[in-house]
């Protein structure tokens, strides 16, 4: 019998069913890298294949979304009765006073996902544009490696989700987060990010500003920036997208125009001053001549 056909005493033969059972056992022992992450949710582990696998990218962005608290600050108006003096009489009137309060919007994305009959992660992360997700992944992964602990508070939004948003916002169908007039699901080109660092709200606010500053410094490198700066500081968009170009380019042109007008005004004032000095000198010379005569 040829050696190849002879069973080795050190490697006993196995039946196909035994091989399948062994493979299943090995598969069961493979550890999911995200499930094996340490208890500290501020640390997100990413394998090398995450740089090329869309599924892994979605899971990374989803982990950043899940760890971020869905809270912000909004302005509400309280009505109070105050006494004022009008026409020499004291009268009581109702006035509205602005007040900043913390707003919990964590229920809105699940509600919108339920309405769309989709799992939450498929809705929030899956609804974003694929190219934008890749850029966002590179940016936030680098921020994570830099110790800035980014978290995503908002990803894709459909028209319904936009309709229940608070504060300054675009029309329901015009949001770059994924409004129907912007392409809808699969075409979301915006995300909101904050930092998870800090033990208190004040510390997290400071760390979040540090994260935003870091993003501003690296926007050209990763292709993602903040189109509204302080107007909507958490909002991110691709730097080559319509939203970023429309708002950041306009602001730059406005600044340049302001500087140009300032220079023109300054030169005009300089001309007026020069002419005034010339007139004063001419008048003084005439006075001297008159006094000599």
PDB file of C-alpha atoms in Angstrom:
ATOM      1  CA  UNK A   1       0.000   0.000   0.000  1.00  0.00           C
ATOM      2  CA  UNK A   2       1.416   3.442  -0.902  1.00  0.00           C
ATOM      3  CA  UNK A   3       2.510   5.641   1.977  1.00  0.00           C
ATOM      4  CA  UNK A   4      -0.033   8.287   1.016  1.00  0.00           C
ATOM      5  CA  UNK A   5      -2.867   5.846   1.524  1.00  0.00           C
ATOM      6  CA  UNK A   6      -1.537   4.497   4.825  1.00  0.00           C
ATOM      7  CA  UNK A   7      -3.099   5.913   7.962  1.00  0.00           C
ATOM      8  CA  UNK A   8      -0.580   7.544  10.266  1.00  0.00           C
ATOM      9  CA  UNK A   9      -0.591   6.227  13.821  1.00  0.00           C
ATOM     10  CA  UNK A  10      -0.196   9.823  15.109  1.00  0.00           C
ATOM     11  CA  UNK A  11      -3.078  11.201  13.033  1.00  0.00           C
ATOM     12  CA  UNK A  12      -6.111   8.943  13.373  1.00  0.00           C
ATOM     13  CA  UNK A  13      -8.649   9.110  10.590  1.00  0.00           C
ATOM     14  CA  UNK A  14     -11.868  11.063  11.157  1.00  0.00           C
ATOM     15  CA  UNK A  15     -15.255  10.793   9.536  1.00  0.00           C
ATOM     16  CA  UNK A  16     -16.822  13.764   7.641  1.00  0.00           C
ATOM     17  CA  UNK A  17     -19.296  14.269  10.471  1.00  0.00           C
ATOM     18  CA  UNK A  18     -16.443  14.464  12.996  1.00  0.00           C
ATOM     19  CA  UNK A  19     -14.626  17.022  10.826  1.00  0.00           C
ATOM     20  CA  UNK A  20     -17.747  19.201  10.619  1.00  0.00           C
ATOM     21  CA  UNK A  21     -18.150  19.034  14.379  1.00  0.00           C
ATOM     22  CA  UNK A  22     -14.505  20.018  14.871  1.00  0.00           C
ATOM     23  CA  UNK A  23     -14.826  22.988  12.457  1.00  0.00           C
ATOM     24  CA  UNK A  24     -17.982  24.138  14.196  1.00  0.00           C
ATOM     25  CA  UNK A  25     -16.182  23.974  17.535  1.00  0.00           C
ATOM     26  CA  UNK A  26     -13.284  26.053  16.197  1.00  0.00           C
ATOM     27  CA  UNK A  27     -15.694  28.612  14.737  1.00  0.00           C
ATOM     28  CA  UNK A  28     -17.481  28.891  18.059  1.00  0.00           C
ATOM     29  CA  UNK A  29     -14.181  29.620  19.795  1.00  0.00           C
ATOM     30  CA  UNK A  30     -13.364  32.597  17.522  1.00  0.00           C
ATOM     31  CA  UNK A  31     -13.697  35.753  19.609  1.00  0.00           C
ATOM     32  CA  UNK A  32     -15.637  38.695  18.241  1.00  0.00           C
ATOM     33  CA  UNK A  33     -13.199  41.649  18.609  1.00  0.00           C
ATOM     34  CA  UNK A  34     -15.930  44.123  19.489  1.00  0.00           C
ATOM     35  CA  UNK A  35     -17.612  41.779  21.981  1.00  0.00           C
ATOM     36  CA  UNK A  36     -14.226  41.128  23.576  1.00  0.00           C
ATOM     37  CA  UNK A  37     -13.617  44.824  24.159  1.00  0.00           C
ATOM     38  CA  UNK A  38     -12.796  45.795  27.740  1.00  0.00           C
ATOM     39  CA  UNK A  39     -15.510  47.001  30.077  1.00  0.00           C
ATOM     40  CA  UNK A  40     -14.394  50.582  29.469  1.00  0.00           C
ATOM     41  CA  UNK A  41     -16.764  51.649  26.693  1.00  0.00           C
ATOM     42  CA  UNK A  42     -14.556  54.630  25.929  1.00  0.00           C
ATOM     43  CA  UNK A  43     -12.176  52.264  24.154  1.00  0.00           C
ATOM     44  CA  UNK A  44     -13.210  50.950  20.734  1.00  0.00           C
ATOM     45  CA  UNK A  45     -11.141  48.157  19.190  1.00  0.00           C
ATOM     46  CA  UNK A  46     -10.819  48.056  15.397  1.00  0.00           C
ATOM     47  CA  UNK A  47      -9.169  45.291  13.374  1.00  0.00           C
ATOM     48  CA  UNK A  48      -6.980  45.991  10.359  1.00  0.00           C
ATOM     49  CA  UNK A  49      -9.679  44.668   8.015  1.00  0.00           C
ATOM     50  CA  UNK A  50     -11.977  47.443   9.264  1.00  0.00           C
ATOM     51  CA  UNK A  51     -10.106  49.765   6.933  1.00  0.00           C
ATOM     52  CA  UNK A  52     -11.543  47.894   3.962  1.00  0.00           C
ATOM     53  CA  UNK A  53     -14.669  46.114   5.245  1.00  0.00           C
ATOM     54  CA  UNK A  54     -17.843  48.206   5.183  1.00  0.00           C
ATOM     55  CA  UNK A  55     -19.467  46.008   7.804  1.00  0.00           C
ATOM     56  CA  UNK A  56     -16.640  46.629  10.247  1.00  0.00           C
ATOM     57  CA  UNK A  57     -16.761  50.369   9.544  1.00  0.00           C
ATOM     58  CA  UNK A  58     -20.494  50.388  10.270  1.00  0.00           C
ATOM     59  CA  UNK A  59     -19.882  48.553  13.542  1.00  0.00           C
ATOM     60  CA  UNK A  60     -17.176  51.012  14.571  1.00  0.00           C
ATOM     61  CA  UNK A  61     -19.373  54.034  13.838  1.00  0.00           C
ATOM     62  CA  UNK A  62     -22.281  52.257  15.519  1.00  0.00           C
ATOM     63  CA  UNK A  63     -20.202  51.753  18.666  1.00  0.00           C
ATOM     64  CA  UNK A  64     -19.384  55.476  18.721  1.00  0.00           C
ATOM     65  CA  UNK A  65     -23.087  56.227  18.328  1.00  0.00           C
ATOM     66  CA  UNK A  66     -24.189  53.879  21.102  1.00  0.00           C
ATOM     67  CA  UNK A  67     -21.731  55.269  23.655  1.00  0.00           C
ATOM     68  CA  UNK A  68     -22.664  58.928  23.148  1.00  0.00           C
ATOM     69  CA  UNK A  69     -25.363  60.479  25.377  1.00  0.00           C
ATOM     70  CA  UNK A  70     -28.142  61.944  23.267  1.00  0.00           C
ATOM     71  CA  UNK A  71     -28.496  65.265  25.069  1.00  0.00           C
ATOM     72  CA  UNK A  72     -28.028  68.890  24.126  1.00  0.00           C
ATOM     73  CA  UNK A  73     -29.015  72.357  25.284  1.00  0.00           C
ATOM     74  CA  UNK A  74     -32.032  74.173  23.907  1.00  0.00           C
ATOM     75  CA  UNK A  75     -33.645  77.522  24.668  1.00  0.00           C
ATOM     76  CA  UNK A  76     -37.169  77.495  26.048  1.00  0.00           C
ATOM     77  CA  UNK A  77     -39.269  80.505  26.970  1.00  0.00           C
ATOM     78  CA  UNK A  78     -40.973  80.843  30.317  1.00  0.00           C
ATOM     79  CA  UNK A  79     -43.914  83.198  30.723  1.00  0.00           C
ATOM     80  CA  UNK A  80     -44.008  85.283  33.874  1.00  0.00           C
ATOM     81  CA  UNK A  81     -46.245  88.058  35.124  1.00  0.00           C
ATOM     82  CA  UNK A  82     -44.352  91.262  35.828  1.00  0.00           C
ATOM     83  CA  UNK A  83     -45.485  94.637  37.095  1.00  0.00           C
ATOM     84  CA  UNK A  84     -44.551  97.646  34.991  1.00  0.00           C
ATOM     85  CA  UNK A  85     -45.405 101.319  35.070  1.00  0.00           C
ATOM     86  CA  UNK A  86     -47.349 102.637  32.105  1.00  0.00           C
ATOM     87  CA  UNK A  87     -48.920 106.078  31.893  1.00  0.00           C
ATOM     88  CA  UNK A  88     -48.214 106.644  35.580  1.00  0.00           C
ATOM     89  CA  UNK A  89     -50.073 103.462  36.511  1.00  0.00           C
ATOM     90  CA  UNK A  90     -48.803 100.095  37.700  1.00  0.00           C
ATOM     91  CA  UNK A  91     -50.096  97.258  35.548  1.00  0.00           C
ATOM     92  CA  UNK A  92     -49.381  93.528  35.287  1.00  0.00           C
ATOM     93  CA  UNK A  93     -48.223  92.149  31.946  1.00  0.00           C
ATOM     94  CA  UNK A  94     -46.978  88.739  30.796  1.00  0.00           C
ATOM     95  CA  UNK A  95     -43.435  88.567  29.472  1.00  0.00           C
ATOM     96  CA  UNK A  96     -41.421  85.674  27.987  1.00  0.00           C
ATOM     97  CA  UNK A  97     -37.952  84.981  29.357  1.00  0.00           C
ATOM     98  CA  UNK A  98     -35.419  82.688  27.605  1.00  0.00           C
ATOM     99  CA  UNK A  99     -33.943  79.810  29.568  1.00  0.00           C
ATOM    100  CA  UNK A 100     -31.361  77.173  28.552  1.00  0.00           C
ATOM    101  CA  UNK A 101     -32.389  73.644  29.501  1.00  0.00           C
ATOM    102  CA  UNK A 102     -30.910  70.225  28.828  1.00  0.00           C
ATOM    103  CA  UNK A 103     -32.802  68.302  26.177  1.00  0.00           C
ATOM    104  CA  UNK A 104     -32.847  64.499  25.972  1.00  0.00           C
ATOM    105  CA  UNK A 105     -33.453  63.415  22.382  1.00  0.00           C
ATOM    106  CA  UNK A 106     -32.410  59.782  22.790  1.00  0.00           C
ATOM    107  CA  UNK A 107     -35.926  58.558  21.962  1.00  0.00           C
ATOM    108  CA  UNK A 108     -36.106  60.211  18.549  1.00  0.00           C
ATOM    109  CA  UNK A 109     -33.810  57.980  16.461  1.00  0.00           C
ATOM    110  CA  UNK A 110     -35.364  54.738  17.806  1.00  0.00           C
ATOM    111  CA  UNK A 111     -38.810  56.181  17.100  1.00  0.00           C
ATOM    112  CA  UNK A 112     -37.831  57.085  13.524  1.00  0.00           C
ATOM    113  CA  UNK A 113     -36.180  53.681  12.985  1.00  0.00           C
ATOM    114  CA  UNK A 114     -39.294  51.922  14.272  1.00  0.00           C
ATOM    115  CA  UNK A 115     -41.441  54.001  11.955  1.00  0.00           C
ATOM    116  CA  UNK A 116     -39.178  53.027   9.034  1.00  0.00           C
ATOM    117  CA  UNK A 117     -39.311  49.364  10.193  1.00  0.00           C
ATOM    118  CA  UNK A 118     -35.535  49.129  10.427  1.00  0.00           C
ATOM    119  CA  UNK A 119     -33.033  48.174  13.147  1.00  0.00           C
ATOM    120  CA  UNK A 120     -31.580  51.243  14.828  1.00  0.00           C
ATOM    121  CA  UNK A 121     -28.024  50.779  13.496  1.00  0.00           C
ATOM    122  CA  UNK A 122     -29.253  50.112   9.955  1.00  0.00           C
ATOM    123  CA  UNK A 123     -31.202  53.351  10.176  1.00  0.00           C
ATOM    124  CA  UNK A 124     -28.678  55.695  11.826  1.00  0.00           C
ATOM    125  CA  UNK A 125     -25.424  54.389  10.303  1.00  0.00           C
ATOM    126  CA  UNK A 126     -26.643  52.516   7.230  1.00  0.00           C
ATOM    127  CA  UNK A 127     -28.506  55.565   5.966  1.00  0.00           C
ATOM    128  CA  UNK A 128     -25.321  57.599   5.501  1.00  0.00           C
ATOM    129  CA  UNK A 129     -23.512  57.882   2.172  1.00  0.00           C
ATOM    130  CA  UNK A 130     -20.873  55.131   1.773  1.00  0.00           C
ATOM    131  CA  UNK A 131     -18.051  57.465   0.722  1.00  0.00           C
ATOM    132  CA  UNK A 132     -18.841  59.845   3.588  1.00  0.00           C
ATOM    133  CA  UNK A 133     -18.914  56.967   6.077  1.00  0.00           C
ATOM    134  CA  UNK A 134     -15.429  55.931   4.980  1.00  0.00           C
ATOM    135  CA  UNK A 135     -14.078  59.470   5.458  1.00  0.00           C
ATOM    136  CA  UNK A 136     -15.874  59.761   8.783  1.00  0.00           C
ATOM    137  CA  UNK A 137     -14.390  56.444   9.897  1.00  0.00           C
ATOM    138  CA  UNK A 138     -10.828  57.522   9.130  1.00  0.00           C
ATOM    139  CA  UNK A 139     -11.373  60.861  10.903  1.00  0.00           C
ATOM    140  CA  UNK A 140     -12.976  59.462  14.055  1.00  0.00           C
ATOM    141  CA  UNK A 141     -10.616  56.486  14.244  1.00  0.00           C
ATOM    142  CA  UNK A 142      -7.675  58.928  14.180  1.00  0.00           C
ATOM    143  CA  UNK A 143      -9.408  61.054  16.832  1.00  0.00           C
ATOM    144  CA  UNK A 144      -9.883  57.925  18.946  1.00  0.00           C
ATOM    145  CA  UNK A 145      -6.201  57.072  18.599  1.00  0.00           C
ATOM    146  CA  UNK A 146      -5.361  60.652  19.629  1.00  0.00           C
ATOM    147  CA  UNK A 147      -7.261  60.118  22.893  1.00  0.00           C
ATOM    148  CA  UNK A 148     -10.150  62.460  22.052  1.00  0.00           C
ATOM    149  CA  UNK A 149     -12.864  59.795  22.546  1.00  0.00           C
ATOM    150  CA  UNK A 150     -15.365  60.930  19.886  1.00  0.00           C
ATOM    151  CA  UNK A 151     -19.013  59.956  20.081  1.00  0.00           C
ATOM    152  CA  UNK A 152     -21.738  60.300  17.445  1.00  0.00           C
ATOM    153  CA  UNK A 153     -25.004  61.861  18.581  1.00  0.00           C
ATOM    154  CA  UNK A 154     -26.737  61.967  15.196  1.00  0.00           C
ATOM    155  CA  UNK A 155     -26.291  60.219  11.852  1.00  0.00           C
ATOM    156  CA  UNK A 156     -28.916  59.645   9.192  1.00  0.00           C
ATOM    157  CA  UNK A 157     -32.240  61.442   9.521  1.00  0.00           C
ATOM    158  CA  UNK A 158     -35.249  61.066   7.271  1.00  0.00           C
ATOM    159  CA  UNK A 159     -37.974  63.671   6.868  1.00  0.00           C
ATOM    160  CA  UNK A 160     -39.901  62.401   9.890  1.00  0.00           C
ATOM    161  CA  UNK A 161     -36.833  62.422  12.134  1.00  0.00           C
ATOM    162  CA  UNK A 162     -36.031  65.953  11.009  1.00  0.00           C
ATOM    163  CA  UNK A 163     -39.592  67.063  11.746  1.00  0.00           C
ATOM    164  CA  UNK A 164     -39.200  66.190  15.452  1.00  0.00           C
ATOM    165  CA  UNK A 165     -35.767  67.831  15.814  1.00  0.00           C
ATOM    166  CA  UNK A 166     -35.444  70.919  18.033  1.00  0.00           C
ATOM    167  CA  UNK A 167     -33.665  74.236  17.658  1.00  0.00           C
ATOM    168  CA  UNK A 168     -32.292  75.764  14.475  1.00  0.00           C
ATOM    169  CA  UNK A 169     -32.768  73.230  11.701  1.00  0.00           C
ATOM    170  CA  UNK A 170     -33.300  72.829   7.989  1.00  0.00           C
ATOM    171  CA  UNK A 171     -36.673  72.108   6.422  1.00  0.00           C
ATOM    172  CA  UNK A 172     -37.815  68.522   6.919  1.00  0.00           C
ATOM    173  CA  UNK A 173     -36.888  67.389   3.403  1.00  0.00           C
ATOM    174  CA  UNK A 174     -33.751  69.513   3.007  1.00  0.00           C
ATOM    175  CA  UNK A 175     -31.550  68.213   5.820  1.00  0.00           C
ATOM    176  CA  UNK A 176     -28.112  67.040   4.697  1.00  0.00           C
ATOM    177  CA  UNK A 177     -28.503  64.275   7.278  1.00  0.00           C
ATOM    178  CA  UNK A 178     -30.670  62.543   4.662  1.00  0.00           C
ATOM    179  CA  UNK A 179     -33.739  64.576   3.717  1.00  0.00           C
ATOM    180  CA  UNK A 180     -35.743  63.329   0.742  1.00  0.00           C
ATOM    181  CA  UNK A 181     -34.703  66.263  -1.449  1.00  0.00           C
ATOM    182  CA  UNK A 182     -31.043  65.391  -0.691  1.00  0.00           C
ATOM    183  CA  UNK A 183     -31.435  61.793  -1.826  1.00  0.00           C
ATOM    184  CA  UNK A 184     -32.958  60.163   1.249  1.00  0.00           C
ATOM    185  CA  UNK A 185     -31.754  56.873   2.708  1.00  0.00           C
ATOM    186  CA  UNK A 186     -28.205  55.944   1.747  1.00  0.00           C
ATOM    187  CA  UNK A 187     -27.333  59.549   0.916  1.00  0.00           C
ATOM    188  CA  UNK A 188     -26.915  61.133   4.366  1.00  0.00           C
ATOM    189  CA  UNK A 189     -23.944  63.499   4.271  1.00  0.00           C
ATOM    190  CA  UNK A 190     -23.814  64.748   7.861  1.00  0.00           C
ATOM    191  CA  UNK A 191     -23.145  63.573  11.407  1.00  0.00           C
ATOM    192  CA  UNK A 192     -22.949  65.280  14.801  1.00  0.00           C
ATOM    193  CA  UNK A 193     -20.044  64.469  17.124  1.00  0.00           C
ATOM    194  CA  UNK A 194     -19.007  65.260  20.703  1.00  0.00           C
ATOM    195  CA  UNK A 195     -16.282  64.018  23.053  1.00  0.00           C
ATOM    196  CA  UNK A 196     -16.821  61.384  25.729  1.00  0.00           C
ATOM    197  CA  UNK A 197     -13.856  62.540  27.829  1.00  0.00           C
ATOM    198  CA  UNK A 198     -14.501  64.240  31.167  1.00  0.00           C
ATOM    199  CA  UNK A 199     -16.272  63.251  34.337  1.00  0.00           C
ATOM    200  CA  UNK A 200     -18.717  66.165  34.438  1.00  0.00           C
ATOM    201  CA  UNK A 201     -20.777  68.107  31.920  1.00  0.00           C
ATOM    202  CA  UNK A 202     -18.404  71.055  32.159  1.00  0.00           C
ATOM    203  CA  UNK A 203     -15.357  68.860  31.545  1.00  0.00           C
ATOM    204  CA  UNK A 204     -17.045  67.107  28.614  1.00  0.00           C
ATOM    205  CA  UNK A 205     -17.941  70.488  27.132  1.00  0.00           C
ATOM    206  CA  UNK A 206     -14.282  71.538  27.322  1.00  0.00           C
ATOM    207  CA  UNK A 207     -13.103  68.231  25.827  1.00  0.00           C
ATOM    208  CA  UNK A 208     -15.698  68.501  23.069  1.00  0.00           C
ATOM    209  CA  UNK A 209     -14.356  71.912  22.072  1.00  0.00           C
ATOM    210  CA  UNK A 210     -10.887  70.366  21.960  1.00  0.00           C
ATOM    211  CA  UNK A 211     -12.214  67.638  19.654  1.00  0.00           C
ATOM    212  CA  UNK A 212     -13.809  70.210  17.353  1.00  0.00           C
ATOM    213  CA  UNK A 213     -10.572  72.181  17.206  1.00  0.00           C
ATOM    214  CA  UNK A 214      -8.691  68.998  16.305  1.00  0.00           C
ATOM    215  CA  UNK A 215     -11.188  68.317  13.517  1.00  0.00           C
ATOM    216  CA  UNK A 216     -10.697  71.856  12.169  1.00  0.00           C
ATOM    217  CA  UNK A 217      -6.948  71.281  12.079  1.00  0.00           C
ATOM    218  CA  UNK A 218      -7.283  67.953  10.224  1.00  0.00           C
ATOM    219  CA  UNK A 219     -10.273  68.608   7.957  1.00  0.00           C
ATOM    220  CA  UNK A 220      -8.191  68.814   4.779  1.00  0.00           C
ATOM    221  CA  UNK A 221      -6.351  65.609   5.638  1.00  0.00           C
ATOM    222  CA  UNK A 222      -9.503  63.534   6.157  1.00  0.00           C
ATOM    223  CA  UNK A 223     -11.965  65.408   3.934  1.00  0.00           C
ATOM    224  CA  UNK A 224     -14.494  66.059   6.717  1.00  0.00           C
ATOM    225  CA  UNK A 225     -15.036  69.419   8.420  1.00  0.00           C
ATOM    226  CA  UNK A 226     -17.474  71.667  10.265  1.00  0.00           C
ATOM    227  CA  UNK A 227     -19.417  73.787   7.756  1.00  0.00           C
ATOM    228  CA  UNK A 228     -21.092  76.027  10.351  1.00  0.00           C
ATOM    229  CA  UNK A 229     -18.236  76.368  12.868  1.00  0.00           C
ATOM    230  CA  UNK A 230     -19.793  77.992  15.968  1.00  0.00           C
ATOM    231  CA  UNK A 231     -23.228  78.174  14.343  1.00  0.00           C
ATOM    232  CA  UNK A 232     -23.713  74.392  14.674  1.00  0.00           C
ATOM    233  CA  UNK A 233     -20.359  73.234  16.045  1.00  0.00           C
ATOM    234  CA  UNK A 234     -21.076  69.491  16.334  1.00  0.00           C
ATOM    235  CA  UNK A 235     -22.203  69.173  12.708  1.00  0.00           C
ATOM    236  CA  UNK A 236     -19.752  67.444  10.319  1.00  0.00           C
ATOM    237  CA  UNK A 237     -19.933  67.220   6.533  1.00  0.00           C
ATOM    238  CA  UNK A 238     -17.580  66.382   3.630  1.00  0.00           C
ATOM    239  CA  UNK A 239     -15.405  69.377   2.734  1.00  0.00           C
ATOM    240  CA  UNK A 240     -16.089  68.823  -0.972  1.00  0.00           C
ATOM    241  CA  UNK A 241     -19.850  68.683  -0.437  1.00  0.00           C
ATOM    242  CA  UNK A 242     -22.420  71.346  -1.264  1.00  0.00           C
ATOM    243  CA  UNK A 243     -23.190  72.137   2.367  1.00  0.00           C
ATOM    244  CA  UNK A 244     -19.594  72.837   3.378  1.00  0.00           C
ATOM    245  CA  UNK A 245     -18.794  74.788   0.216  1.00  0.00           C
ATOM    246  CA  UNK A 246     -21.972  76.871   0.469  1.00  0.00           C
ATOM    247  CA  UNK A 247     -21.375  77.983   4.050  1.00  0.00           C
ATOM    248  CA  UNK A 248     -17.624  78.069   4.540  1.00  0.00           C
ATOM    249  CA  UNK A 249     -16.873  79.621   1.138  1.00  0.00           C
ATOM    250  CA  UNK A 250     -19.500  82.316   1.665  1.00  0.00           C
ATOM    251  CA  UNK A 251     -18.069  83.146   5.079  1.00  0.00           C
ATOM    252  CA  UNK A 252     -14.556  83.431   3.634  1.00  0.00           C
ATOM    253  CA  UNK A 253     -15.786  85.666   0.808  1.00  0.00           C
ATOM    254  CA  UNK A 254     -17.661  87.791   3.325  1.00  0.00           C
ATOM    255  CA  UNK A 255     -14.520  88.221   5.412  1.00  0.00           C
ATOM    256  CA  UNK A 256     -12.457  89.120   2.353  1.00  0.00           C
ATOM    257  CA  UNK A 257     -15.103  91.594   1.232  1.00  0.00           C
ATOM    258  CA  UNK A 258     -15.140  93.115   4.713  1.00  0.00           C
ATOM    259  CA  UNK A 259     -11.363  93.522   4.666  1.00  0.00           C
ATOM    260  CA  UNK A 260     -11.533  95.070   1.190  1.00  0.00           C
ATOM    261  CA  UNK A 261     -14.190  97.577   2.290  1.00  0.00           C
ATOM    262  CA  UNK A 262     -12.115  98.368   5.379  1.00  0.00           C
ATOM    263  CA  UNK A 263      -9.070  99.105   3.222  1.00  0.00           C
ATOM    264  CA  UNK A 264     -11.143 101.305   0.909  1.00  0.00           C
ATOM    265  CA  UNK A 265     -12.632 103.191   3.852  1.00  0.00           C
ATOM    266  CA  UNK A 266      -9.203 103.617   5.411  1.00  0.00           C
ATOM    267  CA  UNK A 267      -7.732 104.972   2.182  1.00  0.00           C
ATOM    268  CA  UNK A 268     -10.707 107.310   1.819  1.00  0.00           C
ATOM    269  CA  UNK A 269     -10.171 108.613   5.334  1.00  0.00           C
ATOM    270  CA  UNK A 270      -6.490 108.974   4.553  1.00  0.00           C
ATOM    271  CA  UNK A 271      -7.342 110.998   1.440  1.00  0.00           C
ATOM    272  CA  UNK A 272      -9.720 113.239   3.361  1.00  0.00           C
ATOM    273  CA  UNK A 273      -7.119 113.776   6.076  1.00  0.00           C
ATOM    274  CA  UNK A 274      -4.448 114.617   3.510  1.00  0.00           C
ATOM    275  CA  UNK A 275      -6.710 117.113   1.739  1.00  0.00           C
ATOM    276  CA  UNK A 276      -7.680 118.688   5.061  1.00  0.00           C
ATOM    277  CA  UNK A 277      -4.018 119.069   6.003  1.00  0.00           C
ATOM    278  CA  UNK A 278      -3.277 120.630   2.602  1.00  0.00           C
ATOM    279  CA  UNK A 279      -6.103 123.133   3.019  1.00  0.00           C
ATOM    280  CA  UNK A 280      -4.948 123.985   6.538  1.00  0.00           C
ATOM    281  CA  UNK A 281      -1.357 124.493   5.345  1.00  0.00           C
ATOM    282  CA  UNK A 282      -2.524 126.652   2.442  1.00  0.00           C
ATOM    283  CA  UNK A 283      -4.667 128.763   4.752  1.00  0.00           C
ATOM    284  CA  UNK A 284      -1.765 129.202   7.187  1.00  0.00           C
ATOM    285  CA  UNK A 285       0.523 130.311   4.359  1.00  0.00           C
ATOM    286  CA  UNK A 286      -2.060 132.847   3.177  1.00  0.00           C
ATOM    287  CA  UNK A 287      -2.383 134.203   6.713  1.00  0.00           C
ATOM    288  CA  UNK A 288       1.382 134.687   6.989  1.00  0.00           C
ATOM    289  CA  UNK A 289       1.519 136.566   3.686  1.00  0.00           C
ATOM    290  CA  UNK A 290      -1.377 138.791   4.739  1.00  0.00           C
ATOM    291  CA  UNK A 291       0.301 139.630   8.035  1.00  0.00           C
ATOM    292  CA  UNK A 292       3.500 140.626   6.248  1.00  0.00           C
ATOM    293  CA  UNK A 293       1.580 142.984   3.976  1.00  0.00           C
TER     294      UNK A 293
END
